[in-house]
Structure formats: structure tokens, C-alpha cells
Tab-separated table of C-alpha atoms and ligand atoms in Angstrom:
chain	number	residue	atom	x	y	z
A	94	MET	CA	-56.661	65.759	8.047
A	95	LYS	CA	-56.006	62.299	6.697
A	96	PHE	CA	-55.953	63.682	3.136
A	97	TYR	CA	-53.494	66.376	4.209
A	98	LEU	CA	-51.195	63.770	5.749
A	99	PHE	CA	-51.557	61.619	2.672
A	100	ILE	CA	-50.404	64.448	0.416
A	101	ARG	CA	-47.648	65.470	2.790
A	102	TYR	CA	-46.077	62.101	3.392
A	103	PHE	CA	-46.842	60.104	0.339
A	104	CYS	CA	-45.254	62.861	-1.724
A	105	CYS	CA	-41.987	62.910	0.193
A	106	MET	CA	-42.044	59.317	1.464
A	107	ASN	CA	-43.623	57.056	-1.085
A	108	TYR	CA	-45.295	53.716	-0.461
A	109	PRO	CA	-42.254	51.580	-1.418
A	110	GLN	CA	-40.120	53.474	1.087
A	111	ILE	CA	-42.516	52.924	3.982
A	112	LEU	CA	-42.971	49.338	2.868
A	113	ALA	CA	-39.200	48.882	3.006
A	114	ILE	CA	-39.093	50.389	6.499
A	115	SER	CA	-41.940	48.148	7.692
A	116	GLN	CA	-40.042	45.107	6.478
A	117	HIS	CA	-37.263	45.828	8.969
A	118	PHE	CA	-39.636	45.015	11.832
A	119	ALA	CA	-40.633	41.562	12.973
A	120	LEU	CA	-44.206	41.806	11.627
A	121	GLN	CA	-46.334	38.681	11.164
A	122	GLY	CA	-47.972	38.009	7.801
A	123	ASN	CA	-47.684	39.736	4.437
A	124	ILE	CA	-48.151	43.487	4.228
A	125	LEU	CA	-51.443	44.314	2.503
A	126	SER	CA	-51.752	48.077	2.994
A	127	ILE	CA	-50.112	51.143	4.533
A	128	VAL	CA	-52.094	54.307	5.245
A	129	PRO	CA	-51.348	57.541	7.148
A	130	PHE	CA	-53.081	57.485	10.526
A	131	GLY	CA	-54.048	59.727	13.480
A	132	ALA	CA	-53.998	63.443	14.129
A	133	GLY	CA	-50.825	64.051	16.167
A	134	HIS	CA	-48.845	67.269	15.777
A	135	ILE	CA	-45.383	65.726	16.114
A	136	ASN	CA	-44.705	62.216	14.783
A	137	ASP	CA	-45.707	60.635	11.441
A	138	THR	CA	-47.961	57.655	11.994
A	139	PHE	CA	-48.949	54.861	9.567
A	140	LEU	CA	-51.316	51.963	9.956
A	141	VAL	CA	-49.842	48.838	8.418
A	142	THR	CA	-52.209	45.935	7.777
A	143	THR	CA	-50.807	42.477	7.125
A	144	SER	CA	-52.573	39.216	6.342
A	145	LEU	CA	-52.425	38.394	10.095
A	146	GLN	CA	-52.231	41.604	12.151
A	147	LYS	CA	-52.388	45.387	12.226
A	148	TYR	CA	-49.441	47.518	13.279
A	149	ILE	CA	-48.612	51.168	13.866
A	150	ILE	CA	-45.359	52.298	12.274
A	151	GLN	CA	-44.131	55.713	13.347
A	152	ARG	CA	-41.387	58.062	12.310
A	153	ILE	CA	-40.106	59.649	15.517
A	154	ASN	CA	-39.682	63.381	15.016
A	155	HIS	CA	-36.004	63.736	15.838
A	156	GLU	CA	-36.109	67.531	15.622
A	157	VAL	CA	-38.299	67.344	18.717
A	158	PHE	CA	-36.886	64.187	20.325
A	159	LYS	CA	-33.158	64.631	19.902
A	160	LYS	CA	-32.309	61.230	21.366
A	161	PRO	CA	-34.771	58.647	20.011
A	162	ALA	CA	-32.844	55.811	21.686
A	163	GLU	CA	-33.593	57.371	25.081
A	164	VAL	CA	-37.257	57.803	24.153
A	165	MET	CA	-37.479	54.099	23.338
A	166	ALA	CA	-35.558	53.118	26.480
A	167	ASN	CA	-38.081	55.072	28.590
A	168	ILE	CA	-41.009	53.441	26.816
A	169	ALA	CA	-39.530	49.986	27.427
A	170	THR	CA	-38.929	50.742	31.132
A	171	VAL	CA	-42.425	52.092	31.667
A	172	CYS	CA	-44.236	49.316	29.789
A	173	ARG	CA	-42.216	46.611	31.565
A	174	HIS	CA	-43.011	48.132	34.959
A	175	GLN	CA	-46.719	48.407	34.216
A	176	LYS	CA	-46.865	44.823	32.940
A	177	GLN	CA	-45.244	43.567	36.135
A	178	HIS	CA	-47.867	45.385	38.199
A	179	LEU	CA	-50.721	43.991	36.156
A	180	ALA	CA	-49.269	40.491	36.433
A	181	ALA	CA	-49.110	40.895	40.221
A	182	LEU	CA	-52.807	41.851	40.127
A	183	ASN	CA	-53.534	38.816	37.956
A	184	GLN	CA	-54.574	41.117	35.141
A	185	SER	CA	-53.599	40.605	31.537
A	186	SER	CA	-51.551	43.343	29.820
A	187	ASP	CA	-53.241	42.528	26.502
A	188	ARG	CA	-54.535	45.735	24.882
A	189	GLN	CA	-53.814	47.651	28.126
A	190	ILE	CA	-50.106	48.238	27.610
A	191	LEU	CA	-48.427	49.302	24.377
A	192	GLU	CA	-46.501	46.457	22.762
A	193	VAL	CA	-43.340	47.594	20.986
A	194	ILE	CA	-42.405	45.409	18.022
A	195	ALA	CA	-38.663	45.010	17.837
A	196	ALA	CA	-36.661	45.283	14.641
A	197	LYS	CA	-35.661	42.022	12.971
A	198	GLN	CA	-32.281	40.981	14.220
A	199	SER	CA	-29.612	38.416	13.789
A	200	GLU	CA	-29.226	36.199	16.839
A	201	GLU	CA	-26.079	37.786	18.168
A	202	THR	CA	-27.326	41.434	18.287
A	203	ALA	CA	-29.250	42.910	21.197
A	204	GLU	CA	-32.964	43.613	20.694
A	205	LYS	CA	-33.442	46.895	18.809
A	206	LEU	CA	-36.575	48.888	19.508
A	207	PHE	CA	-36.179	51.245	16.539
A	208	ILE	CA	-34.398	51.489	13.213
A	209	GLN	CA	-32.694	54.306	11.379
A	210	ASP	CA	-33.230	54.642	7.621
A	211	ASP	CA	-30.777	55.940	5.028
A	212	ARG	CA	-32.246	59.453	5.385
A	213	HIS	CA	-31.390	59.421	9.119
A	214	ASN	CA	-35.018	59.088	10.141
A	215	PHE	CA	-35.861	56.972	13.191
A	216	TRP	CA	-38.735	54.506	13.017
A	217	ARG	CA	-40.523	52.240	15.495
A	218	ALA	CA	-43.424	49.787	15.417
A	219	TYR	CA	-46.246	48.963	17.821
A	220	LEU	CA	-48.897	46.309	17.772
A	221	PHE	CA	-52.150	48.020	16.797
A	222	VAL	CA	-54.617	47.891	19.692
A	223	PRO	CA	-57.779	46.568	18.033
A	224	ASP	CA	-61.391	47.621	18.568
A	225	THR	CA	-60.583	51.018	19.987
A	226	VAL	CA	-61.267	54.638	19.070
A	227	THR	CA	-59.847	58.007	20.060
A	228	PHE	CA	-61.660	61.336	20.410
A	229	ASP	CA	-60.254	64.779	19.723
A	230	VAL	CA	-63.166	66.319	21.613
A	231	VAL	CA	-65.099	64.840	24.551
A	232	SER	CA	-68.766	64.599	23.714
A	233	ASN	CA	-70.220	63.217	26.940
A	234	ALA	CA	-69.566	62.801	30.662
A	235	ASP	CA	-68.859	59.048	30.415
A	236	GLN	CA	-65.962	59.727	28.058
A	237	ALA	CA	-64.580	62.262	30.529
A	238	PHE	CA	-64.852	59.740	33.375
A	239	GLN	CA	-63.081	57.071	31.346
A	240	ALA	CA	-60.309	59.401	30.192
A	241	GLY	CA	-59.685	60.475	33.790
A	242	LYS	CA	-59.702	56.879	34.970
A	243	GLY	CA	-57.417	55.728	32.135
A	244	PHE	CA	-54.714	58.267	32.887
A	245	GLY	CA	-55.225	57.848	36.652
A	246	LYS	CA	-54.577	54.127	36.292
A	247	PHE	CA	-51.582	54.805	34.065
A	248	GLN	CA	-50.051	56.912	36.841
A	249	ARG	CA	-51.073	54.422	39.516
A	250	LEU	CA	-49.156	51.622	37.797
A	251	LEU	CA	-46.079	53.870	37.794
A	252	ALA	CA	-46.444	55.365	41.275
A	253	ASP	CA	-43.568	53.250	42.641
A	254	LEU	CA	-41.204	53.724	39.688
A	255	SER	CA	-38.419	56.166	40.469
A	256	PRO	CA	-38.432	59.122	38.035
A	257	SER	CA	-34.636	59.061	38.154
A	258	LEU	CA	-34.732	55.859	36.059
A	259	LEU	CA	-36.099	57.777	33.082
A	260	HIS	CA	-34.336	60.058	30.619
A	261	ASP	CA	-35.519	63.631	30.130
A	262	THR	CA	-36.691	63.243	26.540
A	263	ILE	CA	-37.418	66.966	26.171
A	264	PRO	CA	-35.599	69.043	28.775
A	265	ASN	CA	-37.724	71.818	30.336
A	266	PHE	CA	-40.837	70.430	28.666
A	267	HIS	CA	-43.289	71.831	31.243
A	268	ASN	CA	-40.996	74.491	32.666
A	269	LEU	CA	-43.255	77.527	32.313
A	270	SER	CA	-40.538	80.065	33.235
A	271	TRP	CA	-38.317	78.645	30.500
A	272	ARG	CA	-41.208	78.709	28.018
A	273	TYR	CA	-41.633	82.431	28.852
A	274	GLU	CA	-37.928	82.983	28.115
A	275	GLN	CA	-38.442	81.310	24.728
A	276	LEU	CA	-41.459	83.532	24.089
A	277	GLU	CA	-39.531	86.661	25.026
A	278	ASN	CA	-36.721	85.676	22.636
A	279	ALA	CA	-39.264	85.099	19.876
A	280	ILE	CA	-40.815	88.529	20.532
A	281	GLN	CA	-37.347	90.126	20.217
A	282	ASN	CA	-36.690	88.394	16.901
A	283	SER	CA	-40.103	88.584	15.312
A	284	LEU	CA	-41.146	90.696	12.323
A	285	GLU	CA	-43.138	93.878	12.954
A	286	ASP	CA	-46.289	92.619	11.162
A	287	THR	CA	-46.286	89.300	12.982
A	288	LEU	CA	-45.935	91.081	16.321
A	289	LYS	CA	-48.816	93.365	15.420
A	290	ALA	CA	-51.054	90.428	14.513
A	291	ALA	CA	-50.325	88.759	17.846
A	292	LYS	CA	-50.398	91.838	20.075
A	293	ALA	CA	-53.433	90.840	22.137
A	294	GLU	CA	-52.030	87.346	22.705
A	295	ILE	CA	-48.583	88.665	23.680
A	296	ASP	CA	-50.247	91.003	26.187
A	297	PHE	CA	-52.315	88.151	27.608
A	298	ALA	CA	-49.249	85.956	27.996
A	299	LEU	CA	-47.221	88.640	29.744
A	300	GLN	CA	-50.107	89.470	32.092
A	301	HIS	CA	-50.145	85.831	33.223
A	302	LYS	CA	-46.440	85.425	33.871
A	303	ASN	CA	-47.064	85.256	37.635
A	304	ILE	CA	-48.396	81.707	37.091
A	305	ALA	CA	-44.831	80.652	36.231
A	306	THR	CA	-43.597	82.021	39.554
A	307	GLU	CA	-46.415	80.269	41.403
A	308	LEU	CA	-45.510	76.950	39.769
A	309	ALA	CA	-41.814	77.418	40.550
A	310	ASN	CA	-42.727	78.034	44.210
A	311	TYR	CA	-44.802	74.845	44.447
A	312	LEU	CA	-41.956	72.861	42.909
A	313	GLN	CA	-39.481	74.365	45.328
A	314	ASP	CA	-41.478	74.029	48.548
A	315	GLY	CA	-42.290	70.357	47.900
A	316	SER	CA	-46.029	70.842	47.271
A	317	LEU	CA	-45.583	69.057	43.940
A	318	PRO	CA	-43.345	66.001	44.351
A	319	GLN	CA	-41.673	64.567	41.265
A	320	ARG	CA	-43.372	61.495	39.875
A	321	VAL	CA	-43.294	59.500	36.676
A	322	THR	CA	-45.874	61.247	34.525
A	323	HIS	CA	-47.060	61.036	30.937
A	324	ASN	CA	-46.791	64.762	30.179
A	325	ASP	CA	-48.930	64.700	27.020
A	326	THR	CA	-52.310	63.517	28.264
A	327	LYS	CA	-54.255	64.955	25.391
A	328	ILE	CA	-57.627	63.285	25.247
A	329	ASN	CA	-56.719	61.498	21.986
A	330	ASN	CA	-53.775	59.788	23.676
A	331	VAL	CA	-56.002	57.225	25.390
A	332	LEU	CA	-57.606	54.485	23.326
A	333	MET	CA	-61.230	53.711	24.263
A	334	ASP	CA	-62.960	50.399	23.691
A	335	VAL	CA	-65.284	50.760	20.735
A	336	ALA	CA	-68.008	48.610	22.322
A	337	THR	CA	-67.932	49.495	26.044
A	338	GLY	CA	-66.431	53.009	25.860
A	339	GLU	CA	-63.952	52.057	28.593
A	340	ALA	CA	-60.409	53.433	28.574
A	341	VAL	CA	-58.192	50.635	27.303
A	342	CYS	CA	-54.652	51.823	26.632
A	343	VAL	CA	-52.648	55.001	27.127
A	344	ILE	CA	-50.472	55.741	24.093
A	345	ASP	CA	-47.981	58.371	22.891
A	346	LEU	CA	-45.391	57.626	25.575
A	347	ASP	CA	-42.573	59.763	24.128
A	348	THR	CA	-42.723	62.310	26.921
A	349	VAL	CA	-43.101	59.916	29.847
A	350	MET	CA	-40.491	61.186	32.304
A	351	ALA	CA	-40.189	62.999	35.605
A	352	GLY	CA	-43.027	65.451	36.081
A	353	THR	CA	-45.788	66.396	38.456
A	354	LEU	CA	-49.211	64.920	38.626
A	355	ILE	CA	-50.903	68.242	37.918
A	356	TYR	CA	-49.348	68.353	34.438
A	357	ASP	CA	-51.262	65.227	33.476
A	358	PHE	CA	-54.533	66.209	35.082
A	359	GLY	CA	-54.018	69.710	33.661
A	360	ASP	CA	-53.705	68.536	30.069
A	361	LEU	CA	-56.796	66.399	30.532
A	362	MET	CA	-58.691	69.502	31.641
A	363	ARG	CA	-57.287	71.490	28.723
A	364	THR	CA	-58.392	68.970	26.129
A	365	SER	CA	-61.755	67.955	27.534
A	366	LEU	CA	-63.497	70.844	29.291
A	367	SER	CA	-64.625	72.684	26.175
A	368	LEU	CA	-66.614	71.283	23.291
A	369	SER	CA	-64.470	73.339	20.919
A	370	ALA	CA	-61.472	72.015	18.980
A	371	GLU	CA	-57.947	73.145	19.778
A	372	ASP	CA	-57.942	75.272	16.618
A	373	GLU	CA	-61.528	76.587	16.816
A	374	THR	CA	-61.718	80.107	15.401
A	375	ASN	CA	-65.048	81.057	16.998
A	376	LEU	CA	-63.787	81.775	20.505
A	377	ASP	CA	-67.316	82.036	21.898
A	378	LYS	CA	-67.432	78.266	21.576
A	379	VAL	CA	-64.627	77.924	24.134
A	380	GLN	CA	-66.668	77.223	27.238
A	381	ILE	CA	-66.215	75.133	30.333
A	382	ARG	CA	-68.607	72.259	30.886
A	383	MET	CA	-68.815	71.751	34.653
A	384	GLU	CA	-70.350	68.277	34.321
A	385	ILE	CA	-67.368	67.196	32.219
A	386	PHE	CA	-64.976	68.579	34.826
A	387	GLU	CA	-66.769	66.721	37.615
A	388	LYS	CA	-66.695	63.386	35.779
A	389	LEU	CA	-63.067	63.872	34.804
A	390	VAL	CA	-62.208	64.406	38.492
A	391	GLU	CA	-64.271	61.395	39.563
A	392	GLY	CA	-62.657	59.103	37.008
A	393	TYR	CA	-59.166	60.359	37.761
A	394	LEU	CA	-59.511	60.151	41.535
A	395	SER	CA	-61.010	56.649	41.370
A	396	GLU	CA	-57.425	55.589	40.581
A	397	ALA	CA	-55.311	58.488	41.857
A	398	LYS	CA	-56.828	58.268	45.357
A	399	PHE	CA	-54.308	55.489	46.034
A	400	PHE	CA	-51.320	57.848	45.832
A	401	ILE	CA	-52.344	61.526	45.503
A	402	THR	CA	-51.565	63.894	48.407
A	403	GLU	CA	-54.087	66.445	49.706
A	404	LYS	CA	-51.808	69.252	48.532
A	405	GLU	CA	-51.598	67.817	45.004
A	406	LYS	CA	-55.368	67.454	44.941
A	407	SER	CA	-55.770	71.087	45.915
A	408	LEU	CA	-53.563	72.075	42.951
A	409	LEU	CA	-55.325	70.088	40.219
A	410	VAL	CA	-57.276	73.077	38.915
A	411	PHE	CA	-54.139	75.206	39.034
A	412	GLY	CA	-52.633	72.459	36.842
A	413	GLY	CA	-55.416	72.938	34.272
A	414	LYS	CA	-54.807	76.673	34.166
A	415	MET	CA	-51.027	76.311	34.039
A	416	ILE	CA	-50.946	73.646	31.328
A	417	THR	CA	-53.442	75.529	29.174
A	418	LEU	CA	-51.335	78.667	29.556
A	419	ILE	CA	-48.098	76.861	28.680
A	420	MET	CA	-49.644	75.430	25.495
A	421	GLY	CA	-50.866	78.906	24.505
A	422	VAL	CA	-47.382	80.292	25.142
A	423	ARG	CA	-45.818	77.492	23.062
A	424	PHE	CA	-48.227	77.963	20.128
A	425	LEU	CA	-47.623	81.724	20.267
A	426	THR	CA	-43.838	81.251	20.356
A	427	ASP	CA	-44.027	78.938	17.354
A	428	TYR	CA	-46.202	81.428	15.455
A	429	LEU	CA	-43.743	84.248	16.166
A	430	SER	CA	-40.803	82.015	15.188
A	431	GLY	CA	-42.210	81.105	11.755
A	432	ASN	CA	-44.019	77.823	12.633
A	433	ILE	CA	-41.056	75.520	13.020
A	434	TYR	CA	-42.233	73.110	15.731
A	435	TYR	CA	-45.851	72.039	15.278
A	436	LYS	CA	-47.364	70.667	12.103
A	437	ILE	CA	-49.650	73.324	10.662
A	438	LYS	CA	-52.286	73.329	7.951
A	439	HIS	CA	-52.224	77.091	7.262
A	440	PRO	CA	-50.096	80.086	8.330
A	441	ASN	CA	-52.465	81.174	11.128
A	442	HIS	CA	-52.863	77.713	12.604
A	443	ASN	CA	-50.605	78.295	15.595
A	444	ILE	CA	-52.071	81.687	16.461
A	445	ASP	CA	-55.578	80.188	16.186
A	446	ARG	CA	-54.543	77.429	18.587
A	447	CYS	CA	-52.979	79.996	20.914
A	448	ARG	CA	-56.199	82.016	20.996
A	449	THR	CA	-58.323	79.053	22.087
A	450	GLN	CA	-55.811	78.258	24.823
A	451	PHE	CA	-55.813	81.783	26.195
A	452	ARG	CA	-59.596	81.975	26.063
A	453	LEU	CA	-59.734	78.712	27.991
A	454	VAL	CA	-57.304	80.062	30.601
A	455	ALA	CA	-59.662	83.023	31.059
A	456	GLU	CA	-62.664	80.688	31.370
A	457	ILE	CA	-60.830	78.515	33.931
A	458	GLU	CA	-60.045	81.653	35.937
A	459	LYS	CA	-63.755	82.477	36.045
A	460	ALA	CA	-64.723	78.967	37.160
A	461	GLU	CA	-61.683	78.254	39.354
A	462	GLU	CA	-63.366	78.835	42.689
A	463	LYS	CA	-66.317	76.616	41.813
A	464	MET	CA	-64.048	73.871	40.509
A	465	ASN	CA	-61.862	73.983	43.601
A	466	LYS	CA	-64.949	73.747	45.821
A	467	PHE	CA	-65.943	70.547	44.031
A	468	LEU	CA	-62.555	69.075	44.889
A	469	LEU	CA	-62.859	69.757	48.637
B	86	ADP	P1	-48.474	61.674	17.954
B	86	ADP	O1	-47.286	61.786	18.873
B	86	ADP	O2	-48.168	62.197	16.616
B	86	ADP	O3	-49.683	62.254	18.590
B	86	ADP	P2	-49.519	59.021	18.606
B	86	ADP	O4	-48.548	58.046	19.176
B	86	ADP	O5	-50.447	59.656	19.561
B	86	ADP	O6	-48.719	60.102	17.744
B	86	ADP	O7	-50.334	58.261	17.477
B	86	ADP	C1	-51.227	58.955	16.595
B	86	ADP	C2	-52.569	58.227	16.541
B	86	ADP	O8	-52.376	56.868	16.080
B	86	ADP	C3	-53.275	58.078	17.878
B	86	ADP	O9	-54.066	59.196	18.183
B	86	ADP	C4	-54.101	56.810	17.684
B	86	ADP	O10	-55.295	57.107	16.993
B	86	ADP	C5	-53.244	55.981	16.760
B	86	ADP	N1	-52.425	54.975	17.478
B	86	ADP	C6	-51.150	55.117	17.905
B	86	ADP	N2	-50.682	53.999	18.452
B	86	ADP	C7	-51.681	53.086	18.375
B	86	ADP	C8	-51.817	51.692	18.739
B	86	ADP	N3	-50.807	51.014	19.288
B	86	ADP	N4	-52.993	51.072	18.484
B	86	ADP	C9	-54.028	51.746	17.906
B	86	ADP	N5	-53.956	53.040	17.522
B	86	ADP	C10	-52.807	53.714	17.754
B	87	GN1	C1	-48.192	67.794	20.788
B	87	GN1	O1	-47.869	64.772	19.739
B	87	GN1	P1	-49.154	65.355	20.178
B	87	GN1	O2	-49.936	65.929	19.053
B	87	GN1	O3	-49.910	64.363	21.053
B	87	GN1	C2	-47.175	68.223	21.837
B	87	GN1	C3	-47.868	68.453	23.170
B	87	GN1	C4	-48.949	69.511	23.000
B	87	GN1	C5	-49.896	69.090	21.873
B	87	GN1	C6	-50.871	70.197	21.590
B	87	GN1	C7	-43.910	66.392	22.129
B	87	GN1	O4	-48.766	66.572	21.180
B	87	GN1	O5	-46.940	68.910	24.135
B	87	GN1	O6	-49.708	69.600	24.162
B	87	GN1	O7	-49.168	68.792	20.662
B	87	GN1	N1	-46.164	67.188	21.981
B	87	GN1	C8	-44.853	67.530	22.001
B	87	GN1	O8	-51.924	69.694	20.856
B	87	GN1	O9	-44.455	68.675	21.918
B	88	MG	MG1	-50.791	61.607	20.193
């Protein structure tokens, strides 16, 4: 992956260009190296090492996030709020809360949390959180517990922040009915051969459309109150301490906005229950590990118990099914539309990802009753 990113970005954005961008931020020390970093599907991430510190410099994908200024305003609001809570608890924010590094400024201008380059790209910088690792796949129950606890604490520190204070950085992000409309449009406009290749997946999606209605009902009848949620709680969006294995810092805050708690727990289920990767092509490897589910629940509830309602708790597993379905629908839509949204490594990447999602939905359906019993 790293090599792929290297080729992709160092060909179109060479080292001097990224160096020039880095120099717009108030970094300490002299820049020693810049390397592509991470495995995200959306932004372009670089690790910048100076003689004194390490930093993350990111190009915000403005095709996806149309208003980068609003993304950064949300991040500032959320981080400030969480820091205040930690201070009230006499806890340090060091390493726990993302630290945005502002752009260099002259004294009279307001603090700028991002810059725009001459190609109209938007860039931001964070302090690198040291001595941490991320996992794309959960390999043991302790990791599941810590991931659940990390995101549970993240939500806990935001439980009293009004969602109305945040911008909608991607409208309709987890609106499953809207995602189905997008899929149906893509089906209408897709080429015959592409449709043929995805027939089984299209059928699966359409057979599960009732889940969108179910979600809409829960939103309407108040079962799922609006909260400030992360909305992209992929397992690799929490940094774990390299020595203790404890969750340290939740990252990738671009989609923090109004949502429901089941979206966050749902994406945790989606990205941790199976030992298989998101783009695994051997679908028999997509299997639910009950012990991982149980530890994920335990870790999450150790923090969420302070604010979760009984009704929300009873819908956590539904959240896992719904979020896994929505990701499958989104990958399928992107495949049918010519792969315009997600980064891909080969033409079938999105349909491969869709297949694992739909297999996981089917596996969750089989285990749903058992999982819900555990939550009682
Ligand atoms: P994307 O939206 O593309 O997923 P992320 O913000 O999740 O981008 O960053 C990509 C990767 O970079 C993460 O998975 C993590 O490994 C690393 N990363 C991002 N921010 C930091 C940070 N502040 N400290 C340490 N590592 C980070
Ligand atoms: C994207 O940025 P990243 O890789 O953490 C996507 C998520 C999907 C995920 C699937 C803004 O997340 O919604 O769940 O890929 N982020 C956006 O792996 O669309
Ligand atoms: Mg990420």
C-alpha cells in the first residue's frame, strides 16, 4: 500500500511541493523527511519528521468534503470541548486529543487551521501522536475491548455537546434511503457488462432495502436521538499505545457531526468482527467472531453506560447490520459509477469490498439473535 501511495503521490506531487506546503505550518525544527503514510481511502496523508517533532500533513479530499473550512471548524469545536472535559476531570489531553497545528500567520490575521495551495488543494497539519499503532484487522479480544472503549470515551466526552453546533460535512452521509437512491441511479446509468458482473450484489442490495425503512422509522419515532458522533469509526481510526495496547486517541474527525450512536458502534462491528480484510476475495474467510463482539460491547459500554438509553442499546446490533449494508451499497454504487469516490488499487476493488460487506451482513443476520441476547 505504502509503495502504491508513493508512486501515486510522489509522481503528481513531488517532494519539493509537499515540503513547500509543510513550510506554511508552524512546525518546530528543520524538516528531515516526508513520507506517504496510512491506509485511508479518502485523504492523502504524509508523515513529516523534523529535527524536533513528527507531524501529519494531510491533503483534505475536497471532492468528498466540499467545504474544508467547515470540516476544520467542526474539528476545532470537538477537540476544544473534549479538552475542557478532560481538564475538568484533571486529565491531560496530551496524546488523547488531536492537536491541530495552525498555519503560520502574521499577527493581525485570525488563526488559520488549513491552507490552500496554488492548485486549489486544501492542507492541514496535526501533531503526530507518538508511540502508537493502528490495526486494519483486530487480531485479539483485548484490541476489540480497547477499540470499543476508545470510541465509547470519545462519544462520552461529547455527550453534552449540541449536534446543532456542528456543520454537516457530508450531507446524507449515513442516510440509507438516500444511498439506495444513489444506487438505483447508478444501476440506471451503468453499462450492460458492469451490471452483469454485479448482478448478485445488486439483487442482495435490493432484497435488503427494508433495512432503510426500519432505520427511517427509528429516526422518526425518537428511538435513535441525534448525538454528536464520529461516523467513521473504522478500527484504524483509533490509535493504540504501542506498549500497553490501550486506546489513546481517536483520529480522522472529518465526519464528526450529528448522527446516532448506532452508526459508530455499527462501524466498529463492521471493521472488527471478522478476521478478513475489507477487500478479502475469499468470502469464506468472512466470519463473525463472537468473542470479539462480546469484548467490543464490554469496552464500548464501559464508557457508553453513562449516556446510552436502553432503546439505543437494543439497536446496537441493528447498527452493525445497517452500517455494513450501507458500506456495501456505497462500494457497489461506486463500482457501477466507474470508481469515482474511493481510492482503488485495481478495477474490481470496489466490487470486492462490496462482496465482503454483503457477506458480513448475511453473517450478522445469522448471529443477530445470539448477539442481541448478549446485550440483554
Ligand atoms: P483517512 O481519512 O485517509 O483515513 P486518517 O486521518 O485516518 O486519514 O489518517 C491516515 C492514517 O495516518 C491513520 O490511519 C494513522 O495511521 C495515521 N495518523 C493520522 N493522524 C495521526 C496522528 N495525529 N498521529 C499519528 N498517526 C496519525
Ligand atoms: C472511508 O477515510 P476512511 O478510509 O477512514 C469512508 C468511510 C467508509 C470507509 C470504508 C469520508 O473512510 O465512510 O466507511 O472508507 N470515508 C468517507 O473503508 O467517505
Ligand atoms: Mg482513517
